[in-house]
mmCIF file of C-alpha atoms and ligand atoms in Angstrom:
data_model
loop_
_atom_site.group_PDB
_atom_site.id
_atom_site.type_symbol
_atom_site.label_atom_id
_atom_site.label_comp_id
_atom_site.label_asym_id
_atom_site.label_seq_id
_atom_site.Cartn_x
_atom_site.Cartn_y
_atom_site.Cartn_z
ATOM 1 C CA MET A 1 19.854 62.842 120.570
ATOM 2 C CA THR A 2 23.311 61.481 121.335
ATOM 3 C CA VAL A 3 25.419 59.489 118.897
ATOM 4 C CA LEU A 4 27.929 56.768 119.644
ATOM 5 C CA ASP A 5 29.974 56.458 116.496
ATOM 6 C CA ILE A 6 32.499 53.722 115.796
ATOM 7 C CA LYS A 7 34.576 54.141 112.673
ATOM 8 C CA GLY A 8 37.183 51.826 111.181
ATOM 9 C CA LEU A 9 37.993 50.335 114.560
ATOM 10 C CA HIS A 10 40.967 47.989 114.646
ATOM 11 C CA VAL A 11 41.797 46.249 117.918
ATOM 12 C CA GLU A 12 44.628 43.920 118.873
ATOM 13 C CA ILE A 13 44.943 41.597 121.851
ATOM 14 C CA GLU A 14 48.479 40.670 122.721
ATOM 15 C CA GLY A 15 49.627 41.515 119.228
ATOM 16 C CA LYS A 16 46.871 39.614 117.449
ATOM 17 C CA GLU A 17 44.415 41.641 115.404
ATOM 18 C CA ILE A 18 40.846 40.787 116.417
ATOM 19 C CA LEU A 19 38.819 43.737 115.120
ATOM 20 C CA LYS A 20 39.582 44.613 111.528
ATOM 21 C CA GLY A 21 37.688 47.803 110.842
ATOM 22 C CA VAL A 22 34.350 47.917 112.655
ATOM 23 C CA ASN A 23 31.866 50.577 111.621
ATOM 24 C CA LEU A 24 28.755 51.102 113.711
ATOM 25 C CA THR A 25 26.615 54.109 114.577
ATOM 26 C CA ILE A 26 24.166 53.967 117.451
ATOM 27 C CA ASN A 27 21.824 56.812 118.313
ATOM 28 C CA THR A 28 19.974 57.185 121.561
ATOM 29 C CA ASN A 29 16.395 55.992 121.145
ATOM 30 C CA GLU A 30 17.676 52.968 119.192
ATOM 31 C CA ILE A 31 18.243 49.356 120.140
ATOM 32 C CA HIS A 32 20.836 47.529 118.085
ATOM 33 C CA ALA A 33 21.583 43.837 118.260
ATOM 34 C CA ILE A 34 24.841 42.301 117.160
ATOM 35 C CA MET A 35 25.122 38.623 116.404
ATOM 36 C CA GLY A 36 27.859 36.440 114.998
ATOM 37 C CA PRO A 37 29.769 33.194 115.407
ATOM 38 C CA ASN A 38 31.879 32.526 118.513
ATOM 39 C CA GLY A 39 35.248 34.221 118.567
ATOM 40 C CA THR A 40 34.505 36.859 115.924
ATOM 41 C CA GLY A 41 35.194 39.796 118.219
ATOM 42 C CA LYS A 42 31.858 40.824 119.717
ATOM 43 C CA SER A 43 33.085 40.958 123.311
ATOM 44 C CA THR A 44 36.314 42.527 122.063
ATOM 45 C CA LEU A 45 34.282 45.359 120.580
ATOM 46 C CA ALA A 46 32.447 45.827 123.876
ATOM 47 C CA GLN A 47 35.658 45.812 125.927
ATOM 48 C CA ALA A 48 37.444 48.171 123.544
ATOM 49 C CA ILE A 49 34.603 50.702 123.723
ATOM 50 C CA MET A 50 34.686 50.508 127.519
ATOM 51 C CA GLY A 51 38.488 50.809 127.581
ATOM 52 C CA HIS A 52 39.746 47.485 128.928
ATOM 53 C CA PRO A 53 43.532 47.907 129.004
ATOM 54 C CA LYS A 54 44.228 44.558 127.319
ATOM 55 C CA TYR A 55 42.508 45.646 124.144
ATOM 56 C CA GLU A 56 44.746 47.874 122.100
ATOM 57 C CA VAL A 57 43.116 50.134 119.562
ATOM 58 C CA THR A 58 45.509 50.361 116.623
ATOM 59 C CA ALA A 59 43.293 52.358 114.251
ATOM 60 C CA GLY A 60 39.876 53.948 114.015
ATOM 61 C CA THR A 61 37.759 56.157 116.226
ATOM 62 C CA VAL A 62 35.026 55.924 118.840
ATOM 63 C CA THR A 63 33.183 59.154 119.532
ATOM 64 C CA LEU A 64 30.294 60.201 121.728
ATOM 65 C CA ASP A 65 28.620 63.233 120.187
ATOM 66 C CA GLY A 66 31.929 63.976 118.499
ATOM 67 C CA GLU A 67 33.986 63.591 121.662
ATOM 68 C CA ASP A 68 36.893 61.193 121.511
ATOM 69 C CA VAL A 69 36.016 58.240 123.757
ATOM 70 C CA LEU A 70 39.354 56.516 123.196
ATOM 71 C CA GLU A 71 41.094 59.440 124.887
ATOM 72 C CA MET A 72 39.036 58.958 128.041
ATOM 73 C CA ALA A 73 39.977 56.810 131.033
ATOM 74 C CA VAL A 74 37.555 54.000 131.884
ATOM 75 C CA ASP A 75 35.832 55.963 134.654
ATOM 76 C CA GLU A 76 35.492 58.961 132.357
ATOM 77 C CA ARG A 77 33.772 56.755 129.805
ATOM 78 C CA ALA A 78 31.332 55.631 132.485
ATOM 79 C CA ARG A 79 30.748 59.220 133.519
ATOM 80 C CA ALA A 80 30.204 60.177 129.886
ATOM 81 C CA GLY A 81 27.325 57.700 129.929
ATOM 82 C CA ILE A 82 28.661 54.416 128.563
ATOM 83 C CA PHE A 83 27.782 51.233 130.406
ATOM 84 C CA LEU A 84 28.944 47.677 129.832
ATOM 85 C CA GLY A 85 26.947 44.709 131.035
ATOM 86 C CA MET A 86 29.577 42.009 130.949
ATOM 87 C CA GLN A 87 29.451 38.494 129.521
ATOM 88 C CA TYR A 88 31.358 37.318 132.593
ATOM 89 C CA PRO A 89 30.740 39.741 135.500
ATOM 90 C CA SER A 90 33.540 39.735 138.086
ATOM 91 C CA GLU A 91 33.105 38.854 141.742
ATOM 92 C CA ILE A 92 34.345 41.432 144.241
ATOM 93 C CA THR A 93 34.710 40.160 147.775
ATOM 94 C CA GLY A 94 34.396 42.698 150.582
ATOM 95 C CA VAL A 95 32.228 45.160 148.646
ATOM 96 C CA THR A 96 28.499 44.764 149.008
ATOM 97 C CA ASN A 97 26.320 45.095 145.996
ATOM 98 C CA ALA A 98 24.527 48.130 147.446
ATOM 99 C CA ASP A 99 27.788 49.898 148.345
ATOM 100 C CA PHE A 100 29.165 49.229 144.895
ATOM 101 C CA LEU A 101 26.062 50.660 143.258
ATOM 102 C CA ARG A 102 26.021 53.744 145.459
ATOM 103 C CA SER A 103 29.684 54.447 144.738
ATOM 104 C CA ALA A 104 29.091 53.953 141.029
ATOM 105 C CA ILE A 105 26.148 56.370 141.072
ATOM 106 C CA ASN A 106 28.089 58.942 143.090
ATOM 107 C CA ALA A 107 31.063 58.637 140.771
ATOM 108 C CA GLN A 108 28.783 59.913 138.011
ATOM 109 C CA ARG A 109 27.703 62.913 140.072
ATOM 110 C CA GLU A 110 29.548 66.065 141.059
ATOM 111 C CA GLU A 111 31.331 66.150 144.384
ATOM 112 C CA GLY A 112 28.964 67.442 147.064
ATOM 113 C CA ASP A 113 25.967 66.239 145.048
ATOM 114 C CA GLU A 114 25.986 62.612 146.227
ATOM 115 C CA ILE A 115 22.707 60.733 146.089
ATOM 116 C CA PRO A 116 20.934 60.945 149.473
ATOM 117 C CA LEU A 117 21.009 57.565 151.211
ATOM 118 C CA MET A 118 17.247 57.260 151.619
ATOM 119 C CA LYS A 119 16.644 58.154 148.005
ATOM 120 C CA PHE A 120 19.191 55.565 146.961
ATOM 121 C CA ILE A 121 17.582 52.875 149.111
ATOM 122 C CA ARG A 122 14.101 53.657 147.822
ATOM 123 C CA GLU A 123 15.291 53.482 144.249
ATOM 124 C CA LEU A 124 17.238 50.295 144.845
ATOM 125 C CA ASP A 125 14.206 48.650 146.466
ATOM 126 C CA LYS A 126 12.017 49.663 143.569
ATOM 127 C CA LYS A 127 14.406 48.392 140.908
ATOM 128 C CA MET A 128 15.040 45.135 142.747
ATOM 129 C CA GLU A 129 11.319 44.592 142.975
ATOM 130 C CA ILE A 130 10.890 45.109 139.231
ATOM 131 C CA LEU A 131 13.707 42.633 138.597
ATOM 132 C CA GLU A 132 12.251 40.249 141.170
ATOM 133 C CA MET A 133 15.518 40.010 143.086
ATOM 134 C CA ASP A 134 15.831 38.766 146.645
ATOM 135 C CA GLU A 135 16.418 41.529 149.185
ATOM 136 C CA ASP A 136 19.598 39.901 150.432
ATOM 137 C CA MET A 137 21.216 40.425 146.999
ATOM 138 C CA ALA A 138 21.769 44.059 148.036
ATOM 139 C CA THR A 139 23.833 43.215 151.075
ATOM 140 C CA ARG A 140 25.797 40.325 149.639
ATOM 141 C CA TYR A 141 29.259 40.906 148.204
ATOM 142 C CA LEU A 142 29.192 41.924 144.552
ATOM 143 C CA ASN A 143 28.488 38.829 142.461
ATOM 144 C CA GLU A 144 30.159 36.568 145.014
ATOM 145 C CA GLY A 145 28.501 33.197 144.851
ATOM 146 C CA PHE A 146 25.774 34.592 142.598
ATOM 147 C CA SER A 147 24.443 32.013 140.165
ATOM 148 C CA GLY A 148 25.029 32.662 136.462
ATOM 149 C CA GLY A 149 21.513 34.014 136.043
ATOM 150 C CA GLU A 150 21.705 36.100 139.220
ATOM 151 C CA LYS A 151 24.862 37.776 137.934
ATOM 152 C CA LYS A 152 23.119 38.700 134.708
ATOM 153 C CA ARG A 153 20.104 40.042 136.550
ATOM 154 C CA ASN A 154 22.480 42.060 138.700
ATOM 155 C CA GLU A 155 24.063 43.620 135.601
ATOM 156 C CA ILE A 156 20.578 44.828 134.638
ATOM 157 C CA LEU A 157 20.055 46.148 138.158
ATOM 158 C CA GLN A 158 23.223 48.225 137.678
ATOM 159 C CA LEU A 159 21.925 49.372 134.294
ATOM 160 C CA THR A 160 18.578 50.535 135.658
ATOM 161 C CA MET A 161 20.209 52.247 138.653
ATOM 162 C CA LEU A 162 22.952 54.002 136.685
ATOM 163 C CA LYS A 163 20.728 54.991 133.755
ATOM 164 C CA PRO A 164 23.547 55.389 131.226
ATOM 165 C CA LYS A 165 23.088 56.985 127.810
ATOM 166 C CA PHE A 166 24.433 53.916 126.078
ATOM 167 C CA ALA A 167 24.455 50.349 127.270
ATOM 168 C CA ILE A 168 26.400 47.534 125.697
ATOM 169 C CA LEU A 169 24.948 44.281 126.964
ATOM 170 C CA ASP A 170 27.167 41.304 126.282
ATOM 171 C CA GLU A 171 25.169 38.055 126.236
ATOM 172 C CA ILE A 172 22.946 39.305 128.985
ATOM 173 C CA ASP A 173 20.542 36.483 128.142
ATOM 174 C CA SER A 174 22.956 33.589 128.548
ATOM 175 C CA GLY A 175 22.210 31.484 131.597
ATOM 176 C CA LEU A 176 18.827 33.076 132.251
ATOM 177 C CA ASP A 177 15.838 30.860 132.833
ATOM 178 C CA ILE A 178 12.670 31.565 130.853
ATOM 179 C CA ASP A 179 11.057 33.722 133.527
ATOM 180 C CA ALA A 180 14.295 35.623 134.185
ATOM 181 C CA LEU A 181 14.630 36.306 130.457
ATOM 182 C CA LYS A 182 11.239 38.025 130.508
ATOM 183 C CA ILE A 183 12.066 39.978 133.670
ATOM 184 C CA VAL A 184 15.437 41.147 132.383
ATOM 185 C CA SER A 185 13.832 42.128 129.069
ATOM 186 C CA LYS A 186 11.259 44.156 130.972
ATOM 187 C CA GLY A 187 14.090 45.955 132.774
ATOM 188 C CA ILE A 188 15.774 46.806 129.475
ATOM 189 C CA ASN A 189 12.522 47.821 127.795
ATOM 190 C CA GLU A 190 11.800 50.225 130.642
ATOM 191 C CA MET A 191 15.042 52.010 129.779
ATOM 192 C CA ARG A 192 13.919 52.589 126.198
ATOM 193 C CA GLY A 193 13.471 56.218 125.300
ATOM 194 C CA GLU A 194 14.902 59.431 123.930
ATOM 195 C CA ASP A 195 17.974 59.332 126.141
ATOM 196 C CA PHE A 196 18.912 55.699 125.886
ATOM 197 C CA GLY A 197 20.667 53.694 123.214
ATOM 198 C CA CYS A 198 21.595 50.059 123.474
ATOM 199 C CA LEU A 199 23.804 47.500 121.783
ATOM 200 C CA ILE A 200 22.747 43.980 122.630
ATOM 201 C CA ILE A 201 25.201 41.197 121.885
ATOM 202 C CA THR A 202 23.335 37.931 121.661
ATOM 203 C CA HIS A 203 23.370 34.550 119.991
ATOM 204 C CA TYR A 204 19.661 33.948 120.077
ATOM 205 C CA GLN A 205 16.456 35.325 118.691
ATOM 206 C CA ARG A 206 14.633 34.469 121.941
ATOM 207 C CA LEU A 207 15.835 37.660 123.686
ATOM 208 C CA LEU A 208 14.824 39.683 120.640
ATOM 209 C CA ASP A 209 11.310 38.239 120.912
ATOM 210 C CA TYR A 210 10.996 40.394 124.025
ATOM 211 C CA ILE A 211 13.202 43.338 123.037
ATOM 212 C CA THR A 212 12.520 44.248 119.438
ATOM 213 C CA PRO A 213 15.708 45.661 117.935
ATOM 214 C CA ASP A 214 15.617 48.557 115.498
ATOM 215 C CA HIS A 215 18.785 47.308 113.797
ATOM 216 C CA VAL A 216 20.516 43.942 113.673
ATOM 217 C CA HIS A 217 24.157 43.503 112.683
ATOM 218 C CA VAL A 218 26.224 40.451 111.911
ATOM 219 C CA MET A 219 29.855 40.393 112.936
ATOM 220 C CA MET A 220 32.273 38.029 111.261
ATOM 221 C CA GLN A 221 36.031 37.910 111.309
ATOM 222 C CA GLY A 222 36.309 41.172 113.164
ATOM 223 C CA LYS A 223 33.973 43.241 111.008
ATOM 224 C CA VAL A 224 30.305 44.107 110.759
ATOM 225 C CA VAL A 225 29.515 42.325 107.506
ATOM 226 C CA LYS A 226 25.763 42.726 107.302
ATOM 227 C CA SER A 227 23.061 44.920 108.806
ATOM 228 C CA GLY A 228 19.298 44.782 108.660
ATOM 229 C CA GLY A 229 16.158 44.978 110.718
ATOM 230 C CA ALA A 230 14.602 42.587 113.214
ATOM 231 C CA GLU A 231 13.922 40.100 110.411
ATOM 232 C CA LEU A 232 17.663 39.515 109.965
ATOM 233 C CA ALA A 233 17.890 37.991 113.454
ATOM 234 C CA ARG A 234 14.977 35.673 112.692
ATOM 235 C CA LYS A 235 16.631 34.551 109.476
ATOM 236 C CA LEU A 236 19.887 33.840 111.346
ATOM 237 C CA GLU A 237 18.016 31.801 113.925
ATOM 238 C CA GLU A 238 16.482 29.699 111.154
ATOM 239 C CA GLN A 239 19.419 29.416 108.805
ATOM 240 C CA GLY A 240 22.634 30.032 110.735
ATOM 241 C CA TYR A 241 25.538 31.960 109.232
ATOM 242 C CA ASP A 242 26.534 29.895 106.196
ATOM 243 C CA TRP A 243 24.352 31.840 103.775
ATOM 244 C CA ILE A 244 26.081 35.072 104.749
ATOM 245 C CA LYS A 245 29.500 33.525 104.232
ATOM 246 C CA GLU A 246 28.385 32.365 100.790
ATOM 247 C CA GLU A 247 26.807 35.690 99.948
ATOM 248 C CA LEU A 248 29.937 37.583 100.911
ATOM 249 C CA GLY A 249 32.435 34.960 99.777
ATOM 250 C CA ILE A 250 33.920 34.622 103.265
ATOM 251 C CA GLU A 251 36.220 31.659 103.816
ATOM 252 C CA ASP A 252 35.452 29.437 106.803
ATOM 253 C CA GLU A 253 37.196 30.431 109.989
ATOM 254 C CA THR A 254 39.081 28.037 112.190
ATOM 255 C CA VAL A 255 36.938 29.240 115.048
ATOM 256 C CA GLY A 256 33.491 28.884 113.585
ATOM 257 C CA GLN A 257 29.994 28.569 114.856
ATOM 258 C CA GLU A 258 30.352 24.854 115.493
ATOM 259 C CA ALA A 259 33.686 25.135 117.298
HETATM 260 N N1 ATP B 1 42.707 38.205 126.596
HETATM 261 C C1 ATP B 1 42.832 37.543 125.444
HETATM 262 N N2 ATP B 1 43.991 36.956 125.080
HETATM 263 C C2 ATP B 1 44.115 36.310 123.900
HETATM 264 N N3 ATP B 1 43.138 36.189 123.006
HETATM 265 C C3 ATP B 1 41.969 36.741 123.295
HETATM 266 C C4 ATP B 1 41.743 37.451 124.519
HETATM 267 N N4 ATP B 1 40.478 37.901 124.528
HETATM 268 C C5 ATP B 1 39.924 37.485 123.359
HETATM 269 N N5 ATP B 1 40.822 36.793 122.627
HETATM 270 C C6 ATP B 1 40.561 36.166 121.313
HETATM 271 O O1 ATP B 1 39.919 37.115 120.496
HETATM 272 C C7 ATP B 1 38.953 36.479 119.675
HETATM 273 C C8 ATP B 1 37.638 37.217 119.812
HETATM 274 O O2 ATP B 1 37.122 37.004 121.127
HETATM 275 P P1 ATP B 1 35.763 37.617 121.614
HETATM 276 O O3 ATP B 1 35.621 37.292 123.038
HETATM 277 O O4 ATP B 1 35.705 39.046 121.222
HETATM 278 O O5 ATP B 1 34.711 36.781 120.741
HETATM 279 P P2 ATP B 1 33.123 36.821 120.769
HETATM 280 O O6 ATP B 1 32.682 37.197 119.408
HETATM 281 O O7 ATP B 1 32.646 37.620 121.902
HETATM 282 O O8 ATP B 1 32.767 35.257 120.990
HETATM 283 P P3 ATP B 1 31.603 34.546 121.856
HETATM 284 O O9 ATP B 1 30.401 34.547 120.961
HETATM 285 O O10 ATP B 1 32.133 33.158 122.041
HETATM 286 O O11 ATP B 1 31.436 35.294 123.123
HETATM 287 C C9 ATP B 1 38.908 35.018 120.106
HETATM 288 O O12 ATP B 1 39.620 34.253 119.180
HETATM 289 C C10 ATP B 1 39.578 35.037 121.458
HETATM 290 O O13 ATP B 1 40.237 33.830 121.735
HETATM 291 MG MG1 MG B 2 31.700 37.200 123.672
#
């Protein structure tokens, strides 16, 4: 088992404190979901774990089996087994999807131990078939002109090809049609197992109908304020966030759920 441990994490963006002491422990073999109103810092948490330079960690620790993740460069974090499926995947002109994936896989491997081309192609074909992606998605430039849903599906293709230890999936369900939601969920569920842990950031129960989380957390005002099981997500879907604010005596934010 591997442990991704986040303790007392404080993060600033351009001098403004967004995360105010996040505590979260994710083991492999577990699926965690994190929910919370818009603007409470969910994507900030994801970016800070991955090492986006704009997000400055001012206090706290992130460790992977005791190793300091915050000390690692972004590519080292990827090599250590952390993967981020982004809320807004970037388009990269001039690099085909397949070339990007092969480079990413080889970056995880030792020099001289690159994945053989035929093996790569076979695996790519297989994964694209599972995700019901058009063949031409492999040869098109990375995310360029991809529809919103195609970009999300492509993030899951990367996930299943790279097989990281931990995946943070930021609103992977947004923009997916009903069939795509099921297909993407299938892709994630196939990753489940001893060597895989996942943090799913989502606003809606519907994704969690297909991927049953072991733990559900609520983030508000830059902190994890409540944790529970799958039933917590169902309650949030029915009742929104007001009851938690009342329970915890949290003042309304300027950026709230309705904003
Ligand atoms: N690059 C940036 N510059 C300035 N402020 C930023 C930047 N990135 C994020 N923020 C601010 O940090 C706060 C948290 O943003 P974040 O994207 O983490 O929210 P979120 O919980 O993911 O929201 P959503 O549910 O809408 O995706 C927001 O108020 C946002 O405006
Ligand atoms: Mg977000």
